[in-house]
XYZ file of C-alpha atoms in Angstrom:
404
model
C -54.597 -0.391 99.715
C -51.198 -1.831 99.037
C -50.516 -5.460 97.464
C -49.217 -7.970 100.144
C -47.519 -10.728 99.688
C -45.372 -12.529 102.852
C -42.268 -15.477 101.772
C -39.914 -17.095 104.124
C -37.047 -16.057 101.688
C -37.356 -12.874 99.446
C -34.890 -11.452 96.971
C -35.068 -8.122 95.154
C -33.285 -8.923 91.850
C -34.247 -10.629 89.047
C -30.743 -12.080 87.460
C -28.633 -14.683 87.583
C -27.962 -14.576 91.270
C -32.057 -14.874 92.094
C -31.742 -18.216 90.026
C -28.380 -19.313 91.810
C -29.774 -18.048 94.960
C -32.821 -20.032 94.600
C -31.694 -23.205 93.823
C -29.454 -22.695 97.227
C -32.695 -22.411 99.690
C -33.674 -25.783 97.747
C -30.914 -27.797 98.670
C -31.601 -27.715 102.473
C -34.983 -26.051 102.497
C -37.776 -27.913 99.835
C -40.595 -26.275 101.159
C -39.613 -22.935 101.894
C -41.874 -19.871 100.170
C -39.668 -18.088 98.046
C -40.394 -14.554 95.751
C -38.386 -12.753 93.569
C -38.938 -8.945 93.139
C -38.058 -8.307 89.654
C -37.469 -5.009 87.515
C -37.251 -7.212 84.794
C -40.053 -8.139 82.815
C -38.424 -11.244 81.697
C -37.311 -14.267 83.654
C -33.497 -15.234 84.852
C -31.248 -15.927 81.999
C -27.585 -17.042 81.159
C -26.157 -13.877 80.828
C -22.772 -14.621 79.044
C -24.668 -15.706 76.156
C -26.005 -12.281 75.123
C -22.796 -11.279 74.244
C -20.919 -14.536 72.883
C -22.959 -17.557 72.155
C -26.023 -16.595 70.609
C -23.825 -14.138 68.075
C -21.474 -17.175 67.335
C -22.489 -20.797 67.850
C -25.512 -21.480 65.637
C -25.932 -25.109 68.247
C -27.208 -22.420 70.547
C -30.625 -21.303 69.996
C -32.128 -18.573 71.908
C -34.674 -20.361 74.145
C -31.753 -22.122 75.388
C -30.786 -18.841 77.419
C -33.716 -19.116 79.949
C -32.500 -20.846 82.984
C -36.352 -22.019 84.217
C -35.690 -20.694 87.956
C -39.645 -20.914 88.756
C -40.363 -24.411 87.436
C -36.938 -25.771 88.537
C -37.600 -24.048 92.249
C -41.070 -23.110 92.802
C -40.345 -19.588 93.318
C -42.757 -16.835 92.483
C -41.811 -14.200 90.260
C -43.026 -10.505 90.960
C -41.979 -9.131 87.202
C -41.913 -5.059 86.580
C -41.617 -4.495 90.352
C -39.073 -2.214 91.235
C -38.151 -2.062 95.131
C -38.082 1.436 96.155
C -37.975 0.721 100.267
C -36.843 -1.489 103.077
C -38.588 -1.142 106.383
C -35.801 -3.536 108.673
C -37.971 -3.034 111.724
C -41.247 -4.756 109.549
C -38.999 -6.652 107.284
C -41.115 -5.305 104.686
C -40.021 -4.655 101.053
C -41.721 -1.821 99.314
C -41.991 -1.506 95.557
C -42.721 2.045 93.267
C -46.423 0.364 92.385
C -47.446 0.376 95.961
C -46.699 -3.517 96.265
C -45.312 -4.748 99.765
C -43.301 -7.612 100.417
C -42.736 -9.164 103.901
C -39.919 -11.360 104.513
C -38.050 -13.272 106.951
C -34.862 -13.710 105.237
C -33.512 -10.758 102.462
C -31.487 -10.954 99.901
C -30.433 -7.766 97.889
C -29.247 -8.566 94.032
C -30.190 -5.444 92.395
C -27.301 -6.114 89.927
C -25.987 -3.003 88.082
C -27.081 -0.499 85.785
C -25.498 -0.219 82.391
C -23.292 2.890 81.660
C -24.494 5.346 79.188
C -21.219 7.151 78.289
C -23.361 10.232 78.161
C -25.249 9.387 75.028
C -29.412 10.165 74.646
C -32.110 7.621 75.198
C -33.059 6.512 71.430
C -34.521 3.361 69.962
C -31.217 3.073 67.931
C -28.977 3.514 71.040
C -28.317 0.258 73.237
C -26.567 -0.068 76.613
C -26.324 -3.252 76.562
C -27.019 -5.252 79.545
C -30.188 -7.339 79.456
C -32.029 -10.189 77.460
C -34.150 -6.945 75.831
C -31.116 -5.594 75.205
C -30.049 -8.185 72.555
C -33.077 -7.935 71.153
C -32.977 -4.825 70.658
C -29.198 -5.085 68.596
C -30.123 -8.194 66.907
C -33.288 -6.108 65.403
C -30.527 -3.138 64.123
C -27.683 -5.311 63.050
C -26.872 -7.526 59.952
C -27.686 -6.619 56.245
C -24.290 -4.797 56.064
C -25.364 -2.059 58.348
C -22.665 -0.212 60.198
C -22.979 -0.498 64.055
C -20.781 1.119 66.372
C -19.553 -0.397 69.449
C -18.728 2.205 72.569
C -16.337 0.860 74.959
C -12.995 -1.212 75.180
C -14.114 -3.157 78.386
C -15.265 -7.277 78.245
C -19.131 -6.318 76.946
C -17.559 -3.843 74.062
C -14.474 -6.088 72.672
C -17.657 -9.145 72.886
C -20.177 -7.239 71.256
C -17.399 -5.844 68.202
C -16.639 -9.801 67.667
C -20.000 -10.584 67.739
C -21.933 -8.059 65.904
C -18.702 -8.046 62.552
C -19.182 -11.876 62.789
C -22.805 -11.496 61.910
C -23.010 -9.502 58.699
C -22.467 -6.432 60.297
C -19.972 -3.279 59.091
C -18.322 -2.419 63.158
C -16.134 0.579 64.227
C -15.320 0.284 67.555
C -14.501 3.306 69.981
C -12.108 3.050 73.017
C -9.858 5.456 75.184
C -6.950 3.105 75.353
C -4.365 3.815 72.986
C -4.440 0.573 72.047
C -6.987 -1.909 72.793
C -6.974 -4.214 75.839
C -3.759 -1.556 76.739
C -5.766 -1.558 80.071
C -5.617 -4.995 80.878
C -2.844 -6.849 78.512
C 0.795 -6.267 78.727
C 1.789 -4.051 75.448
C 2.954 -6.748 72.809
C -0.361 -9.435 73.716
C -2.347 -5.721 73.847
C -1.382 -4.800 69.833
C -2.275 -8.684 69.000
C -5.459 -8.549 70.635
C -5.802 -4.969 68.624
C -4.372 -6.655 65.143
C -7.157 -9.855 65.480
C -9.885 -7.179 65.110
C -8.098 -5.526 62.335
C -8.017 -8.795 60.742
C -11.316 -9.690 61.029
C -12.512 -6.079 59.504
C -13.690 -3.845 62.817
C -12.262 -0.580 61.930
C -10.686 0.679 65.292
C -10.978 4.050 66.890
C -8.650 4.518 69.906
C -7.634 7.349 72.419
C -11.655 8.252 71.994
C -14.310 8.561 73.996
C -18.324 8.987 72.634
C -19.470 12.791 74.124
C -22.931 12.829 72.073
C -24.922 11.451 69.621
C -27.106 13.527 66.834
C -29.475 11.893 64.622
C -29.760 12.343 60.540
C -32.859 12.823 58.480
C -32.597 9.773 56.729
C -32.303 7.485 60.436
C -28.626 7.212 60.996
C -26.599 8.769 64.007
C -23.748 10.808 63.953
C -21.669 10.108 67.234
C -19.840 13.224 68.557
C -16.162 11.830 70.124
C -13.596 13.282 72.046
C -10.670 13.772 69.817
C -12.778 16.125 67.924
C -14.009 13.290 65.266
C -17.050 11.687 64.442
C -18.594 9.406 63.022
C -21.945 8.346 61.120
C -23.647 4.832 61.553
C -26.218 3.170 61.278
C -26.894 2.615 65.731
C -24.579 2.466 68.202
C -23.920 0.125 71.272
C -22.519 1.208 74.708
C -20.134 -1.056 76.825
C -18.620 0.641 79.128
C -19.075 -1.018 82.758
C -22.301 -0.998 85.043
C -22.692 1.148 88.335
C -24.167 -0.677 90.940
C -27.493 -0.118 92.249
C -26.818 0.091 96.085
C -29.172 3.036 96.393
C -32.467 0.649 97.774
C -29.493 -0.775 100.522
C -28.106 2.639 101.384
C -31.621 3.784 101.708
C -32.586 0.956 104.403
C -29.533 1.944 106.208
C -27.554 -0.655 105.689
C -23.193 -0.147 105.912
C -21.650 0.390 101.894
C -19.003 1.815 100.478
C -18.764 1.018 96.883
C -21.132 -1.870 97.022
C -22.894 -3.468 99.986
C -20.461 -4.500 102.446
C -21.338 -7.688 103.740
C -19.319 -10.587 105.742
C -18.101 -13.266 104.493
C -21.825 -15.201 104.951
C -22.560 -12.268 103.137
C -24.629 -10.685 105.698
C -25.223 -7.464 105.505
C -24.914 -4.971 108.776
C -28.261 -6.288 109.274
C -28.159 -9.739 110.140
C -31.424 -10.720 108.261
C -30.336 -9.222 105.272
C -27.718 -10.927 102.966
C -26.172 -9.606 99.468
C -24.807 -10.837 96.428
C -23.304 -10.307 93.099
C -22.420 -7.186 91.180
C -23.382 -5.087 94.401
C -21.709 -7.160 97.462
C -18.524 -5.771 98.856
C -16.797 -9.189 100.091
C -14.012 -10.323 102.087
C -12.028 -12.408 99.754
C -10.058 -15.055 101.450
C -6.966 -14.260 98.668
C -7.644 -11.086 96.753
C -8.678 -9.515 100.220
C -11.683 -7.136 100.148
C -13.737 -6.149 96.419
C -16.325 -6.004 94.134
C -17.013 -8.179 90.981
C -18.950 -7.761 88.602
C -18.186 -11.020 86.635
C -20.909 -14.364 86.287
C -19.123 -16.759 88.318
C -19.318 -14.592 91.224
C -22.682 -14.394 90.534
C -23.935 -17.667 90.471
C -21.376 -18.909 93.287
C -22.013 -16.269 95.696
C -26.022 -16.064 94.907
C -25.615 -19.940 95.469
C -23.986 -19.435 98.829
C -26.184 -16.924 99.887
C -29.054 -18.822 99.290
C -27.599 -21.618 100.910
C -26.706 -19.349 104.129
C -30.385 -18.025 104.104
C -31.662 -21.263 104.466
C -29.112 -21.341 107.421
C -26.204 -23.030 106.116
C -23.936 -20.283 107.993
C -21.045 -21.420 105.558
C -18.435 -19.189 104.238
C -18.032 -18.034 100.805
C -14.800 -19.059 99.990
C -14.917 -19.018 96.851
C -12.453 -16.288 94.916
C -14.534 -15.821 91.673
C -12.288 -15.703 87.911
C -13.511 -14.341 84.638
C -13.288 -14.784 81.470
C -13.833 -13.603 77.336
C -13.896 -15.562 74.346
C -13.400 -13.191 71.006
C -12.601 -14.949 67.457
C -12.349 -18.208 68.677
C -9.608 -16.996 71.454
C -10.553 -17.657 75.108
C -9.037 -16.026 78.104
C -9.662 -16.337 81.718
C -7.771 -14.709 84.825
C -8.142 -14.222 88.340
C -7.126 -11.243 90.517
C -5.758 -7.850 88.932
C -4.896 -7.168 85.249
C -3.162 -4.131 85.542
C -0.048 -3.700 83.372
C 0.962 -1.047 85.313
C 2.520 -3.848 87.437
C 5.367 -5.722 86.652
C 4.494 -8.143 84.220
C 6.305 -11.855 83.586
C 4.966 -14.200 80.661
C 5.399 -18.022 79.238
C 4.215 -18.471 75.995
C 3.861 -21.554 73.788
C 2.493 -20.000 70.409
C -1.036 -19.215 71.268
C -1.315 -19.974 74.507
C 0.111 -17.857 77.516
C -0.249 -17.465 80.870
C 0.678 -13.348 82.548
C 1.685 -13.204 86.262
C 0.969 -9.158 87.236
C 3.232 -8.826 90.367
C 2.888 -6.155 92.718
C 5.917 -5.753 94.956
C 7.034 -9.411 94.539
C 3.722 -10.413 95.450
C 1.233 -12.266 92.519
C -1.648 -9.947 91.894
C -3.344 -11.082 89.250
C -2.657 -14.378 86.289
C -4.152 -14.125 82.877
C -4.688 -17.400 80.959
C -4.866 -17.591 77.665
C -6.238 -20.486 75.658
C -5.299 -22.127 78.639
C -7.861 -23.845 80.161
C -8.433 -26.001 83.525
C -5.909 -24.491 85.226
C -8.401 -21.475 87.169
C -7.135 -23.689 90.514
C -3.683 -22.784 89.567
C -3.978 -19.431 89.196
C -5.830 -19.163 92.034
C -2.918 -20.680 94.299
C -0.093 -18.686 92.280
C -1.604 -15.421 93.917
C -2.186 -17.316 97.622
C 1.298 -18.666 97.341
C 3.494 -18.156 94.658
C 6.914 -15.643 95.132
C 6.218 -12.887 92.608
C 10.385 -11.904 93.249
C 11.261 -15.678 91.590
C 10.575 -14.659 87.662
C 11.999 -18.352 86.340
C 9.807 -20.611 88.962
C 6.624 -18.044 87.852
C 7.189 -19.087 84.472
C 7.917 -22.809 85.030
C 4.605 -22.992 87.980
C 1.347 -22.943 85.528
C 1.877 -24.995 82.393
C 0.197 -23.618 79.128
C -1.617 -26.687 78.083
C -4.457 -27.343 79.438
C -5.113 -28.753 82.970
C -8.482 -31.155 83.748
C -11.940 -30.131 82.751
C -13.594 -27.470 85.131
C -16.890 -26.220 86.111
């Protein structure tokens, strides 16, 4: 006979938009029952640190990454339970071990699932993604040994800064011909690629892993696509997530390449609301997308949770993103493509890129600019991508007040 458990609020997820979405229902609903259906053996934690502050500000200990959603919220925590069903007509949740879940609000936060880039399942292979994850590097890097990073995207370029910043020998493997080429316009692109030179990551561009082979004496030879290879001593893939939609599309509900929900992030079902890596949103600026980035996850898991508690507000918030490598921090909002037509202001170090798409702002990087996300945000809304002088005199590069 199956497990059965019945909340007022469930959510199948066990990241950083359970904890946001929890602490939602709170502020208008104290009482509430509220369970978490969680893959993860471990609780919620800060994500963002995996990959930056626990590598490079010893202040930050590791405890410090647990966020404490079921003594801060009173939710329970169903850990190593991984949904497999949705019955709408029961509101019922049904899990692999047989568990059932009844609910009379859903919320769907099954994340993503780290890319693999093709490479085997081995102990000294990582696709990075979770708290076990960095566990898993910490215990392979250091002592000199020689790591190799997969990917060019925000996790790889984090994880090369981190891992040659602690003691570690890095080579790190992109298919941009230079890196950041895919985001950065082509001079700030060969400085980002030069500040990892610098700091001793030996690069390997126009390359893509296609296999991995392991040595008698432990180490792994990594097969790439220019015909190279190369030997270390465990490797680490970065290279985007896919999101895990197939527990929605399996319950019916309307998706394309996420969930596609409104913007009270409902679902086609009006009892069933999504959020994070997997909700396909109406953004009030950028128009319709998926992000895959932290703010959106804690602002839209705290609206949801909010809206499941029956707040029926909009999220109206358009989500930025951000990297901090060596000491350098950037943030943006919208498209980096620089494909578009790019226009700059720089003071030294700090920058901020408009990407224009046919006169209209697409995208703004900032970098080492900070406070000015608001800015940015109203430079794509408003600005006159045509007007090149008044896009370099409308965001100034120090930085603006403090923000969240």
């Amino acid at each position: 006979m199956a497990d059965y458990s019945e909340y007022r609020y469930l959510i199948v997820g066990g990241g950083m938009v359970a904890d946001s979405a929890a602490r939602g229902i709170r502020e208008l609903d104290p009482e509430g029952t509220i369970g978490i259906v969680a893959e993860e053996q471990t609780p919620p934690v800060t994500r963002p640190a995996l990959s930056k502050k626990l590598w490079t500000d010893p202040a930050f200990a590791f405890d410090d990454v647990w966020l404490d959603t079921e003594a801060d919220t009173g939710a329970t925590r169903h850990a190593g339970e991984r949904a497999v069903e949705i019955d709408r007509g029961e509101r019922v949740v049904r899990t692999e071990h047989g568990a059932e879940f009844r609910y009379e609000q859903l919320l769907l936060a099954t994340g993503g699932s780290p890319g693999t880039a093709g490479l085997p399942d081995d102990d000294r292979i990582v696709f990075f993604r979770s708290v076990e994850d960095y566990r898993r590097l910490r215990g392979l890097a250091g002592g000199e040994r020689h790591v190799a990073v997969v990917g060019g995207s925000f996790i790889g370029t984090e994880l090369a800064a981190a891992l040659v910043q602690n003691d570690t020998r890095v080579t790190l493997v992109f298919p941009d011909e230079v890196l950041g080429g895919s985001k950065f316009p082509a001079e700030l692109a060969s400085r980002f690629q030069r500040m990892y030179e610098r700091e001793g990551v030996t690069i390997v561009s126009g390359a893509k892993a296609e296999g991995a082979g392991f040595e008698a004496d432990g180490s792994v030879r990594l097969a790439l696509s220019d015909g190279g290879s190369l030997t270390c001593d465990a490797v680490v893939v970065g290279v985007g997530v896919t999101p895990n939609i197939e527990l929605a599309r399996g319950a019916g509900l309307e998706t394309d390449d996420g969930v596609l929900v409104d913007d009270r992030l409902r679902t086609s079902d009006p009892r069933v609301f999504a959020a994070g890596d997997i909700a396909s949103y109406p953004d009030e600026i950028l128009g319709r997308r998926r992000i895959e980035h932290v703010d959106n996850a804690t602002e839209m898991g705290h609206q949801a949770g909010r809206n499941l508690a029956g707040a029926d507000e909009p999220y109206d918030h358009t989500p930025y993103f951000y990297s901090v490598v060596f000491g350098n921090r950037y943030e943006a909002v919208g498209t980096l493509d620089p494909s578009l037509e790019t226009v700059e202001q720089w003071d030294g170090e700090r920058g901020v890129v408009y990407y224009v798409d046919d006169d209209r702002v697409a995208g703004v990087l900032l970098w080492n600019v900070e406070g000015r996300r608001d800015d940015a945000r109203d430079a794509i809304a408003n600005a006159d991508g045509s007007d090149h002088e008044a896009l370099r005199r409308r965001i100034p590069t120090e930085d603006g007040e403090t923000e969240d």
